[in-house]
Amino acid sequence: MELDSGTVRSLELLPNRGFQTSGKDVSLLSFIDRTKTAMGGRGLRDWILRPLTSKPEILARLNQVEALKNGEKFNALAASLAEIYDLERLISRIAMAMSNARDLRAMAGSILSARALHSIFVSFKDADCGLALTIAPCLRPEI
């Protein structure tokens, strides 16, 4: 399901870029956004703007988030994610031949940090943590 702009505005799902009476951002996104990366922030924004409508999908997502959030590996996961730069932006800059040495260095550092993420994700054995088990093969150390 995708929400129209009127619904997004009236439910205050995203920060209001225009007139703000209190000067404070009171949107749902600003209240719950504790993401560590730009990619995570965009992902959360997409989740808010395109909510799930199927009960099994909603429950699966809740279980995955709960397993990641409440596990003892959460701090290690957050620290590893903080070391990863905005890969979507970096890949776009490289593909359009607009990258510089700083971008390439950030990309290399992010790839190395992905190895630490891989070891964290493969350590998840909880059946409810399907997200981690899905992501782990994508972060193989030999890549």
mmCIF file of N, CA and C in Angstrom:
data_model
loop_
_atom_site.group_PDB
_atom_site.id
_atom_site.type_symbol
_atom_site.label_atom_id
_atom_site.label_comp_id
_atom_site.label_asym_id
_atom_site.label_seq_id
_atom_site.Cartn_x
_atom_site.Cartn_y
_atom_site.Cartn_z
ATOM 1 N N MET A 1 0.843 -1.164 0.000
ATOM 2 C CA MET A 1 0.000 0.000 0.000
ATOM 3 C C MET A 1 0.896 1.238 0.000
ATOM 4 N N GLU A 2 0.511 2.230 -0.747
ATOM 5 C CA GLU A 2 1.247 3.483 -0.786
ATOM 6 C C GLU A 2 0.310 4.603 -0.348
ATOM 7 N N LEU A 3 0.802 5.499 0.503
ATOM 8 C CA LEU A 3 -0.016 6.577 1.046
ATOM 9 C C LEU A 3 0.125 7.830 0.198
ATOM 10 N N ASP A 4 -0.999 8.535 0.003
ATOM 11 C CA ASP A 4 -0.952 9.771 -0.780
ATOM 12 C C ASP A 4 -0.423 10.912 0.090
ATOM 13 N N SER A 5 -0.054 12.017 -0.553
ATOM 14 C CA SER A 5 0.596 13.120 0.159
ATOM 15 C C SER A 5 -0.319 13.754 1.207
ATOM 16 N N GLY A 6 -1.619 13.810 0.952
ATOM 17 C CA GLY A 6 -2.553 14.367 1.928
ATOM 18 C C GLY A 6 -2.602 13.537 3.202
ATOM 19 N N THR A 7 -2.597 12.219 3.046
ATOM 20 C CA THR A 7 -2.604 11.329 4.205
ATOM 21 C C THR A 7 -1.310 11.464 4.985
ATOM 22 N N VAL A 8 -0.186 11.503 4.280
ATOM 23 C CA VAL A 8 1.127 11.639 4.933
ATOM 24 C C VAL A 8 1.185 12.935 5.727
ATOM 25 N N ARG A 9 0.664 14.004 5.150
ATOM 26 C CA ARG A 9 0.688 15.311 5.813
ATOM 27 C C ARG A 9 -0.253 15.336 7.018
ATOM 28 N N SER A 10 -1.482 14.845 6.862
ATOM 29 C CA SER A 10 -2.443 14.923 7.965
ATOM 30 C C SER A 10 -2.087 13.999 9.122
ATOM 31 N N LEU A 11 -1.441 12.879 8.833
ATOM 32 C CA LEU A 11 -1.008 11.972 9.900
ATOM 33 C C LEU A 11 0.354 12.361 10.474
ATOM 34 N N GLU A 12 0.983 13.396 9.890
ATOM 35 C CA GLU A 12 2.298 13.877 10.299
ATOM 36 C C GLU A 12 3.312 12.740 10.354
ATOM 37 N N LEU A 13 3.382 11.983 9.258
ATOM 38 C CA LEU A 13 4.301 10.862 9.185
ATOM 39 C C LEU A 13 5.733 11.302 8.933
ATOM 40 N N LEU A 14 5.906 12.353 8.130
ATOM 41 C CA LEU A 14 7.227 12.866 7.781
ATOM 42 C C LEU A 14 7.378 14.293 8.284
ATOM 43 N N PRO A 15 8.610 14.756 8.471
ATOM 44 C CA PRO A 15 8.807 16.146 8.891
ATOM 45 C C PRO A 15 8.175 17.108 7.901
ATOM 46 N N ASN A 16 7.538 18.137 8.423
ATOM 47 C CA ASN A 16 6.907 19.151 7.587
ATOM 48 C C ASN A 16 7.970 20.145 7.155
ATOM 49 N N ARG A 17 8.224 20.210 5.872
ATOM 50 C CA ARG A 17 9.274 21.093 5.351
ATOM 51 C C ARG A 17 8.806 22.555 5.300
ATOM 52 N N GLY A 18 7.527 22.768 5.431
ATOM 53 C CA GLY A 18 6.988 24.125 5.344
ATOM 54 C C GLY A 18 6.804 24.753 6.702
ATOM 55 N N PHE A 19 5.661 25.331 6.911
ATOM 56 C CA PHE A 19 5.340 26.069 8.124
ATOM 57 C C PHE A 19 5.266 25.149 9.338
ATOM 58 N N GLN A 20 5.972 25.507 10.402
ATOM 59 C CA GLN A 20 5.911 24.779 11.662
ATOM 60 C C GLN A 20 5.622 25.785 12.764
ATOM 61 N N THR A 21 4.503 25.593 13.449
ATOM 62 C CA THR A 21 4.108 26.562 14.465
ATOM 63 C C THR A 21 4.995 26.516 15.698
ATOM 64 N N SER A 22 5.391 25.340 16.126
ATOM 65 C CA SER A 22 6.169 25.231 17.362
ATOM 66 C C SER A 22 7.678 25.253 17.125
ATOM 67 N N GLY A 23 8.089 25.113 15.891
ATOM 68 C CA GLY A 23 9.504 25.044 15.604
ATOM 69 C C GLY A 23 10.092 23.671 15.860
ATOM 70 N N LYS A 24 9.301 22.755 16.389
ATOM 71 C CA LYS A 24 9.757 21.396 16.667
ATOM 72 C C LYS A 24 9.161 20.438 15.646
ATOM 73 N N ASP A 25 9.936 19.435 15.326
ATOM 74 C CA ASP A 25 9.458 18.406 14.412
ATOM 75 C C ASP A 25 8.712 17.356 15.232
ATOM 76 N N VAL A 26 7.440 17.190 14.958
ATOM 77 C CA VAL A 26 6.612 16.253 15.723
ATOM 78 C C VAL A 26 6.148 15.084 14.858
ATOM 79 N N SER A 27 6.887 14.784 13.813
ATOM 80 C CA SER A 27 6.477 13.716 12.907
ATOM 81 C C SER A 27 6.793 12.344 13.492
ATOM 82 N N LEU A 28 6.086 11.335 12.991
ATOM 83 C CA LEU A 28 6.336 9.958 13.401
ATOM 84 C C LEU A 28 7.774 9.559 13.083
ATOM 85 N N LEU A 29 8.248 9.917 11.893
ATOM 86 C CA LEU A 29 9.606 9.557 11.484
ATOM 87 C C LEU A 29 10.637 10.119 12.457
ATOM 88 N N SER A 30 10.522 11.389 12.816
ATOM 89 C CA SER A 30 11.518 11.978 13.719
ATOM 90 C C SER A 30 11.433 11.364 15.114
ATOM 91 N N PHE A 31 10.268 10.893 15.503
ATOM 92 C CA PHE A 31 10.096 10.289 16.827
ATOM 93 C C PHE A 31 10.741 8.911 16.921
ATOM 94 N N ILE A 32 10.655 8.108 15.848
ATOM 95 C CA ILE A 32 11.148 6.727 15.927
ATOM 96 C C ILE A 32 12.476 6.499 15.216
ATOM 97 N N ASP A 33 12.990 7.492 14.507
ATOM 98 C CA ASP A 33 14.214 7.298 13.728
ATOM 99 C C ASP A 33 15.444 7.275 14.630
ATOM 100 N N ARG A 34 15.997 6.091 14.813
ATOM 101 C CA ARG A 34 17.247 5.912 15.552
ATOM 102 C C ARG A 34 18.237 5.162 14.665
ATOM 103 N N THR A 35 18.078 5.316 13.362
ATOM 104 C CA THR A 35 18.924 4.601 12.416
ATOM 105 C C THR A 35 20.356 5.124 12.505
ATOM 106 N N LYS A 36 21.299 4.266 12.151
ATOM 107 C CA LYS A 36 22.724 4.596 12.221
ATOM 108 C C LYS A 36 23.303 4.980 10.866
ATOM 109 N N THR A 37 22.586 4.688 9.789
ATOM 110 C CA THR A 37 23.109 4.968 8.451
ATOM 111 C C THR A 37 22.060 5.700 7.626
ATOM 112 N N ALA A 38 22.523 6.370 6.580
ATOM 113 C CA ALA A 38 21.599 7.035 5.662
ATOM 114 C C ALA A 38 20.705 6.004 4.970
ATOM 115 N N MET A 39 21.281 4.849 4.657
ATOM 116 C CA MET A 39 20.485 3.790 4.021
ATOM 117 C C MET A 39 19.381 3.315 4.956
ATOM 118 N N GLY A 40 19.694 3.189 6.240
ATOM 119 C CA GLY A 40 18.689 2.786 7.219
ATOM 120 C C GLY A 40 17.596 3.832 7.360
ATOM 121 N N GLY A 41 17.983 5.096 7.334
ATOM 122 C CA GLY A 41 16.996 6.184 7.400
ATOM 123 C C GLY A 41 16.048 6.160 6.215
ATOM 124 N N ARG A 42 16.599 5.931 5.022
ATOM 125 C CA ARG A 42 15.737 5.846 3.838
ATOM 126 C C ARG A 42 14.845 4.604 3.912
ATOM 127 N N GLY A 43 15.391 3.507 4.428
ATOM 128 C CA GLY A 43 14.591 2.294 4.574
ATOM 129 C C GLY A 43 13.424 2.496 5.530
ATOM 130 N N LEU A 44 13.678 3.143 6.660
ATOM 131 C CA LEU A 44 12.612 3.414 7.626
ATOM 132 C C LEU A 44 11.555 4.325 7.017
ATOM 133 N N ARG A 45 12.000 5.335 6.295
ATOM 134 C CA ARG A 45 11.067 6.255 5.623
ATOM 135 C C ARG A 45 10.182 5.483 4.635
ATOM 136 N N ASP A 46 10.774 4.563 3.895
ATOM 137 C CA ASP A 46 10.004 3.746 2.961
ATOM 138 C C ASP A 46 9.006 2.853 3.685
ATOM 139 N N TRP A 47 9.415 2.293 4.832
ATOM 140 C CA TRP A 47 8.503 1.453 5.609
ATOM 141 C C TRP A 47 7.297 2.264 6.070
ATOM 142 N N ILE A 48 7.528 3.526 6.455
ATOM 143 C CA ILE A 48 6.426 4.380 6.916
ATOM 144 C C ILE A 48 5.513 4.755 5.765
ATOM 145 N N LEU A 49 6.083 5.084 4.617
ATOM 146 C CA LEU A 49 5.281 5.531 3.476
ATOM 147 C C LEU A 49 4.598 4.385 2.731
ATOM 148 N N ARG A 50 5.101 3.173 2.886
ATOM 149 C CA ARG A 50 4.511 1.996 2.238
ATOM 150 C C ARG A 50 4.270 0.915 3.282
ATOM 151 N N PRO A 51 3.269 1.124 4.136
ATOM 152 C CA PRO A 51 3.048 0.160 5.222
ATOM 153 C C PRO A 51 2.579 -1.193 4.698
ATOM 154 N N LEU A 52 2.945 -2.218 5.426
ATOM 155 C CA LEU A 52 2.495 -3.564 5.087
ATOM 156 C C LEU A 52 1.006 -3.682 5.382
ATOM 157 N N THR A 53 0.319 -4.518 4.637
ATOM 158 C CA THR A 53 -1.116 -4.706 4.850
ATOM 159 C C THR A 53 -1.467 -6.146 5.198
ATOM 160 N N SER A 54 -0.539 -7.040 5.052
ATOM 161 C CA SER A 54 -0.770 -8.451 5.334
ATOM 162 C C SER A 54 -0.329 -8.768 6.767
ATOM 163 N N LYS A 55 -1.226 -9.351 7.544
ATOM 164 C CA LYS A 55 -0.912 -9.664 8.935
ATOM 165 C C LYS A 55 0.322 -10.560 9.072
ATOM 166 N N PRO A 56 0.476 -11.628 8.273
ATOM 167 C CA PRO A 56 1.698 -12.443 8.406
ATOM 168 C C PRO A 56 2.980 -11.654 8.122
ATOM 169 N N GLU A 57 2.957 -10.750 7.137
ATOM 170 C CA GLU A 57 4.136 -9.934 6.838
ATOM 171 C C GLU A 57 4.437 -8.966 7.984
ATOM 172 N N ILE A 58 3.393 -8.388 8.562
ATOM 173 C CA ILE A 58 3.566 -7.466 9.686
ATOM 174 C C ILE A 58 4.174 -8.198 10.876
ATOM 175 N N LEU A 59 3.627 -9.371 11.196
ATOM 176 C CA LEU A 59 4.147 -10.149 12.324
ATOM 177 C C LEU A 59 5.584 -10.603 12.081
ATOM 178 N N ALA A 60 5.893 -10.996 10.851
ATOM 179 C CA ALA A 60 7.266 -11.406 10.518
ATOM 180 C C ALA A 60 8.228 -10.241 10.707
ATOM 181 N N ARG A 61 7.850 -9.045 10.251
ATOM 182 C CA ARG A 61 8.712 -7.874 10.406
ATOM 183 C C ARG A 61 8.893 -7.541 11.886
ATOM 184 N N LEU A 62 7.819 -7.579 12.654
ATOM 185 C CA LEU A 62 7.916 -7.304 14.090
ATOM 186 C C LEU A 62 8.847 -8.296 14.781
ATOM 187 N N ASN A 63 8.737 -9.572 14.424
ATOM 188 C CA ASN A 63 9.616 -10.589 15.013
ATOM 189 C C ASN A 63 11.069 -10.345 14.647
ATOM 190 N N GLN A 64 11.321 -9.959 13.399
ATOM 191 C CA GLN A 64 12.687 -9.707 12.958
ATOM 192 C C GLN A 64 13.284 -8.515 13.687
ATOM 193 N N VAL A 65 12.520 -7.439 13.787
ATOM 194 C CA VAL A 65 13.019 -6.245 14.477
ATOM 195 C C VAL A 65 13.240 -6.554 15.954
ATOM 196 N N GLU A 66 12.314 -7.263 16.563
ATOM 197 C CA GLU A 66 12.441 -7.627 17.979
ATOM 198 C C GLU A 66 13.682 -8.485 18.220
ATOM 199 N N ALA A 67 13.912 -9.464 17.357
ATOM 200 C CA ALA A 67 15.075 -10.342 17.514
ATOM 201 C C ALA A 67 16.377 -9.562 17.367
ATOM 202 N N LEU A 68 16.416 -8.622 16.428
ATOM 203 C CA LEU A 68 17.630 -7.820 16.246
ATOM 204 C C LEU A 68 17.819 -6.829 17.392
ATOM 205 N N LYS A 69 16.730 -6.216 17.835
ATOM 206 C CA LYS A 69 16.808 -5.167 18.846
ATOM 207 C C LYS A 69 17.129 -5.717 20.230
ATOM 208 N N ASN A 70 16.537 -6.837 20.591
ATOM 209 C CA ASN A 70 16.687 -7.345 21.944
ATOM 210 C C ASN A 70 17.825 -8.329 22.118
ATOM 211 N N GLY A 71 18.479 -8.681 21.037
ATOM 212 C CA GLY A 71 19.593 -9.613 21.155
ATOM 213 C C GLY A 71 20.797 -8.945 21.799
ATOM 214 N N GLU A 72 21.667 -9.750 22.390
ATOM 215 C CA GLU A 72 22.870 -9.203 23.020
ATOM 216 C C GLU A 72 23.841 -8.660 21.976
ATOM 217 N N LYS A 73 23.602 -8.970 20.722
ATOM 218 C CA LYS A 73 24.492 -8.525 19.656
ATOM 219 C C LYS A 73 24.106 -7.150 19.103
ATOM 220 N N PHE A 74 23.076 -6.540 19.679
ATOM 221 C CA PHE A 74 22.575 -5.274 19.148
ATOM 222 C C PHE A 74 23.643 -4.181 19.152
ATOM 223 N N ASN A 75 24.387 -4.042 20.240
ATOM 224 C CA ASN A 75 25.407 -2.988 20.317
ATOM 225 C C ASN A 75 26.511 -3.191 19.289
ATOM 226 N N ALA A 76 26.928 -4.439 19.112
ATOM 227 C CA ALA A 76 27.948 -4.731 18.104
ATOM 228 C C ALA A 76 27.415 -4.440 16.704
ATOM 229 N N LEU A 77 26.153 -4.785 16.476
ATOM 230 C CA LEU A 77 25.522 -4.521 15.184
ATOM 231 C C LEU A 77 25.446 -3.021 14.923
ATOM 232 N N ALA A 78 25.010 -2.250 15.917
ATOM 233 C CA ALA A 78 24.908 -0.799 15.762
ATOM 234 C C ALA A 78 26.270 -0.168 15.501
ATOM 235 N N ALA A 79 27.288 -0.635 16.216
ATOM 236 C CA ALA A 79 28.638 -0.094 16.013
ATOM 237 C C ALA A 79 29.161 -0.407 14.615
ATOM 238 N N SER A 80 28.906 -1.618 14.132
ATOM 239 C CA SER A 80 29.354 -1.986 12.784
ATOM 240 C C SER A 80 28.620 -1.188 11.720
ATOM 241 N N LEU A 81 27.329 -0.984 11.911
ATOM 242 C CA LEU A 81 26.559 -0.211 10.936
ATOM 243 C C LEU A 81 27.014 1.247 10.890
ATOM 244 N N ALA A 82 27.421 1.779 12.035
ATOM 245 C CA ALA A 82 27.881 3.169 12.078
ATOM 246 C C ALA A 82 29.150 3.372 11.250
ATOM 247 N N GLU A 83 29.890 2.295 10.996
ATOM 248 C CA GLU A 83 31.133 2.374 10.225
ATOM 249 C C GLU A 83 30.902 2.304 8.712
ATOM 250 N N ILE A 84 29.659 2.054 8.305
ATOM 251 C CA ILE A 84 29.361 1.905 6.879
ATOM 252 C C ILE A 84 28.798 3.207 6.331
ATOM 253 N N TYR A 85 29.433 3.694 5.288
ATOM 254 C CA TYR A 85 28.998 4.937 4.656
ATOM 255 C C TYR A 85 27.757 4.686 3.796
ATOM 256 N N ASP A 86 27.250 5.735 3.201
ATOM 257 C CA ASP A 86 26.048 5.659 2.372
ATOM 258 C C ASP A 86 26.397 4.974 1.044
ATOM 259 N N LEU A 87 26.265 3.650 1.038
ATOM 260 C CA LEU A 87 26.665 2.872 -0.142
ATOM 261 C C LEU A 87 25.857 3.226 -1.384
ATOM 262 N N GLU A 88 24.579 3.505 -1.224
ATOM 263 C CA GLU A 88 23.762 3.866 -2.388
ATOM 264 C C GLU A 88 24.300 5.126 -3.052
ATOM 265 N N ARG A 89 24.646 6.111 -2.251
ATOM 266 C CA ARG A 89 25.192 7.361 -2.788
ATOM 267 C C ARG A 89 26.573 7.127 -3.404
ATOM 268 N N LEU A 90 27.407 6.364 -2.706
ATOM 269 C CA LEU A 90 28.745 6.088 -3.224
ATOM 270 C C LEU A 90 28.699 5.339 -4.554
ATOM 271 N N ILE A 91 27.851 4.324 -4.632
ATOM 272 C CA ILE A 91 27.735 3.554 -5.876
ATOM 273 C C ILE A 91 27.236 4.441 -7.010
ATOM 274 N N SER A 92 26.289 5.323 -6.715
ATOM 275 C CA SER A 92 25.786 6.245 -7.742
ATOM 276 C C SER A 92 26.902 7.158 -8.234
ATOM 277 N N ARG A 93 27.680 7.690 -7.314
ATOM 278 C CA ARG A 93 28.774 8.591 -7.700
ATOM 279 C C ARG A 93 29.823 7.855 -8.533
ATOM 280 N N ILE A 94 30.138 6.628 -8.153
ATOM 281 C CA ILE A 94 31.124 5.849 -8.910
ATOM 282 C C ILE A 94 30.580 5.503 -10.292
ATOM 283 N N ALA A 95 29.327 5.076 -10.368
ATOM 284 C CA ALA A 95 28.717 4.693 -11.653
ATOM 285 C C ALA A 95 28.633 5.870 -12.615
ATOM 286 N N MET A 96 28.443 7.075 -12.085
ATOM 287 C CA MET A 96 28.330 8.252 -12.945
ATOM 288 C C MET A 96 29.685 8.938 -13.156
ATOM 289 N N ALA A 97 30.770 8.267 -12.738
ATOM 290 C CA ALA A 97 32.136 8.796 -12.878
ATOM 291 C C ALA A 97 32.276 10.170 -12.222
ATOM 292 N N MET A 98 31.620 10.346 -11.070
ATOM 293 C CA MET A 98 31.706 11.603 -10.330
ATOM 294 C C MET A 98 32.375 11.395 -8.971
ATOM 295 N N SER A 99 33.010 10.249 -8.783
ATOM 296 C CA SER A 99 33.618 9.944 -7.489
ATOM 297 C C SER A 99 35.011 10.536 -7.396
ATOM 298 N N ASN A 100 35.449 10.678 -6.150
ATOM 299 C CA ASN A 100 36.808 11.140 -5.909
ATOM 300 C C ASN A 100 37.487 10.140 -4.979
ATOM 301 N N ALA A 101 38.701 10.444 -4.589
ATOM 302 C CA ALA A 101 39.468 9.519 -3.748
ATOM 303 C C ALA A 101 38.772 9.278 -2.406
ATOM 304 N N ARG A 102 38.146 10.298 -1.859
ATOM 305 C CA ARG A 102 37.439 10.139 -0.583
ATOM 306 C C ARG A 102 36.284 9.148 -0.716
ATOM 307 N N ASP A 103 35.565 9.217 -1.827
ATOM 308 C CA ASP A 103 34.463 8.275 -2.065
ATOM 309 C C ASP A 103 34.976 6.844 -2.169
ATOM 310 N N LEU A 104 36.070 6.660 -2.900
ATOM 311 C CA LEU A 104 36.627 5.322 -3.065
ATOM 312 C C LEU A 104 37.156 4.767 -1.746
ATOM 313 N N ARG A 105 37.749 5.635 -0.951
ATOM 314 C CA ARG A 105 38.231 5.212 0.365
ATOM 315 C C ARG A 105 37.056 4.844 1.276
ATOM 316 N N ALA A 106 35.980 5.619 1.226
ATOM 317 C CA ALA A 106 34.783 5.321 2.012
ATOM 318 C C ALA A 106 34.175 3.991 1.578
ATOM 319 N N MET A 107 34.177 3.730 0.272
ATOM 320 C CA MET A 107 33.650 2.468 -0.239
ATOM 321 C C MET A 107 34.489 1.299 0.268
ATOM 322 N N ALA A 108 35.806 1.439 0.206
ATOM 323 C CA ALA A 108 36.696 0.369 0.686
ATOM 324 C C ALA A 108 36.497 0.127 2.178
ATOM 325 N N GLY A 109 36.393 1.185 2.954
ATOM 326 C CA GLY A 109 36.165 1.041 4.386
ATOM 327 C C GLY A 109 34.837 0.385 4.697
ATOM 328 N N SER A 110 33.834 0.712 3.922
ATOM 329 C CA SER A 110 32.507 0.120 4.119
ATOM 330 C C SER A 110 32.512 -1.362 3.795
ATOM 331 N N ILE A 111 33.249 -1.735 2.761
ATOM 332 C CA ILE A 111 33.340 -3.156 2.399
ATOM 333 C C ILE A 111 34.040 -3.934 3.509
ATOM 334 N N LEU A 112 35.086 -3.361 4.064
ATOM 335 C CA LEU A 112 35.775 -4.019 5.180
ATOM 336 C C LEU A 112 34.866 -4.126 6.405
ATOM 337 N N SER A 113 34.080 -3.089 6.666
ATOM 338 C CA SER A 113 33.146 -3.121 7.794
ATOM 339 C C SER A 113 32.044 -4.148 7.581
ATOM 340 N N ALA A 114 31.718 -4.423 6.336
ATOM 341 C CA ALA A 114 30.684 -5.422 6.040
ATOM 342 C C ALA A 114 31.119 -6.802 6.513
ATOM 343 N N ARG A 115 32.414 -7.041 6.564
ATOM 344 C CA ARG A 115 32.903 -8.333 7.070
ATOM 345 C C ARG A 115 32.527 -8.524 8.536
ATOM 346 N N ALA A 116 32.645 -7.462 9.323
ATOM 347 C CA ALA A 116 32.247 -7.542 10.730
ATOM 348 C C ALA A 116 30.746 -7.789 10.842
ATOM 349 N N LEU A 117 29.982 -7.152 9.970
ATOM 350 C CA LEU A 117 28.534 -7.376 9.957
ATOM 351 C C LEU A 117 28.217 -8.834 9.651
ATOM 352 N N HIS A 118 28.958 -9.411 8.724
ATOM 353 C CA HIS A 118 28.716 -10.803 8.351
ATOM 354 C C HIS A 118 28.862 -11.705 9.563
ATOM 355 N N SER A 119 29.922 -11.518 10.330
ATOM 356 C CA SER A 119 30.130 -12.387 11.489
ATOM 357 C C SER A 119 29.026 -12.203 12.530
ATOM 358 N N ILE A 120 28.501 -11.000 12.652
ATOM 359 C CA ILE A 120 27.394 -10.773 13.589
ATOM 360 C C ILE A 120 26.137 -11.463 13.087
ATOM 361 N N PHE A 121 25.831 -11.289 11.806
ATOM 362 C CA PHE A 121 24.602 -11.865 11.264
ATOM 363 C C PHE A 121 24.609 -13.390 11.265
ATOM 364 N N VAL A 122 25.737 -14.014 10.960
ATOM 365 C CA VAL A 122 25.762 -15.479 10.943
ATOM 366 C C VAL A 122 25.648 -16.052 12.344
ATOM 367 N N SER A 123 25.917 -15.241 13.372
ATOM 368 C CA SER A 123 25.794 -15.733 14.742
ATOM 369 C C SER A 123 24.345 -15.783 15.217
ATOM 370 N N PHE A 124 23.426 -15.172 14.462
ATOM 371 C CA PHE A 124 22.015 -15.244 14.828
ATOM 372 C C PHE A 124 21.497 -16.632 14.505
ATOM 373 N N LYS A 125 21.040 -17.330 15.512
ATOM 374 C CA LYS A 125 20.481 -18.666 15.310
ATOM 375 C C LYS A 125 18.972 -18.669 15.528
ATOM 376 N N ASP A 126 18.440 -17.548 16.001
ATOM 377 C CA ASP A 126 17.021 -17.455 16.325
ATOM 378 C C ASP A 126 16.196 -17.586 15.045
ATOM 379 N N ALA A 127 15.258 -18.497 15.048
ATOM 380 C CA ALA A 127 14.412 -18.712 13.869
ATOM 381 C C ALA A 127 13.582 -17.474 13.549
ATOM 382 N N ASP A 128 13.285 -16.654 14.569
ATOM 383 C CA ASP A 128 12.492 -15.449 14.345
ATOM 384 C C ASP A 128 13.278 -14.349 13.653
ATOM 385 N N CYS A 129 14.574 -14.524 13.560
ATOM 386 C CA CYS A 129 15.405 -13.481 12.978
ATOM 387 C C CYS A 129 15.709 -13.796 11.519
ATOM 388 N N GLY A 130 14.674 -13.959 10.731
ATOM 389 C CA GLY A 130 14.825 -14.260 9.316
ATOM 390 C C GLY A 130 15.576 -13.185 8.557
ATOM 391 N N LEU A 131 15.457 -11.933 8.993
ATOM 392 C CA LEU A 131 16.152 -10.843 8.330
ATOM 393 C C LEU A 131 17.666 -11.049 8.380
ATOM 394 N N ALA A 132 18.188 -11.351 9.557
ATOM 395 C CA ALA A 132 19.635 -11.575 9.692
ATOM 396 C C ALA A 132 20.073 -12.776 8.876
ATOM 397 N N LEU A 133 19.283 -13.826 8.888
ATOM 398 C CA LEU A 133 19.646 -15.029 8.134
ATOM 399 C C LEU A 133 19.561 -14.790 6.627
ATOM 400 N N THR A 134 18.729 -13.853 6.216
ATOM 401 C CA THR A 134 18.626 -13.498 4.800
ATOM 402 C C THR A 134 19.796 -12.620 4.379
ATOM 403 N N ILE A 135 20.207 -11.713 5.252
ATOM 404 C CA ILE A 135 21.272 -10.767 4.923
ATOM 405 C C ILE A 135 22.648 -11.426 4.955
ATOM 406 N N ALA A 136 22.876 -12.349 5.885
ATOM 407 C CA ALA A 136 24.202 -12.936 6.072
ATOM 408 C C ALA A 136 24.846 -13.443 4.791
ATOM 409 N N PRO A 137 24.138 -14.197 3.933
ATOM 410 C CA PRO A 137 24.789 -14.669 2.705
ATOM 411 C C PRO A 137 25.222 -13.544 1.764
ATOM 412 N N CYS A 138 24.578 -12.391 1.864
ATOM 413 C CA CYS A 138 24.942 -11.251 1.002
ATOM 414 C C CYS A 138 26.223 -10.581 1.446
ATOM 415 N N LEU A 139 26.678 -10.859 2.663
ATOM 416 C CA LEU A 139 27.874 -10.227 3.207
ATOM 417 C C LEU A 139 29.020 -11.230 3.363
ATOM 418 N N ARG A 140 29.096 -12.174 2.458
ATOM 419 C CA ARG A 140 30.148 -13.190 2.551
ATOM 420 C C ARG A 140 31.521 -12.528 2.597
ATOM 421 N N PRO A 141 32.409 -12.979 3.493
ATOM 422 C CA PRO A 141 33.730 -12.349 3.629
ATOM 423 C C PRO A 141 34.593 -12.461 2.389
ATOM 424 N N GLU A 142 34.373 -13.463 1.555
ATOM 425 C CA GLU A 142 35.234 -13.637 0.386
ATOM 426 C C GLU A 142 34.924 -12.648 -0.725
ATOM 427 N N ILE A 143 33.887 -11.873 -0.574
ATOM 428 C CA ILE A 143 33.534 -10.883 -1.604
ATOM 429 C C ILE A 143 34.454 -9.701 -1.497
#
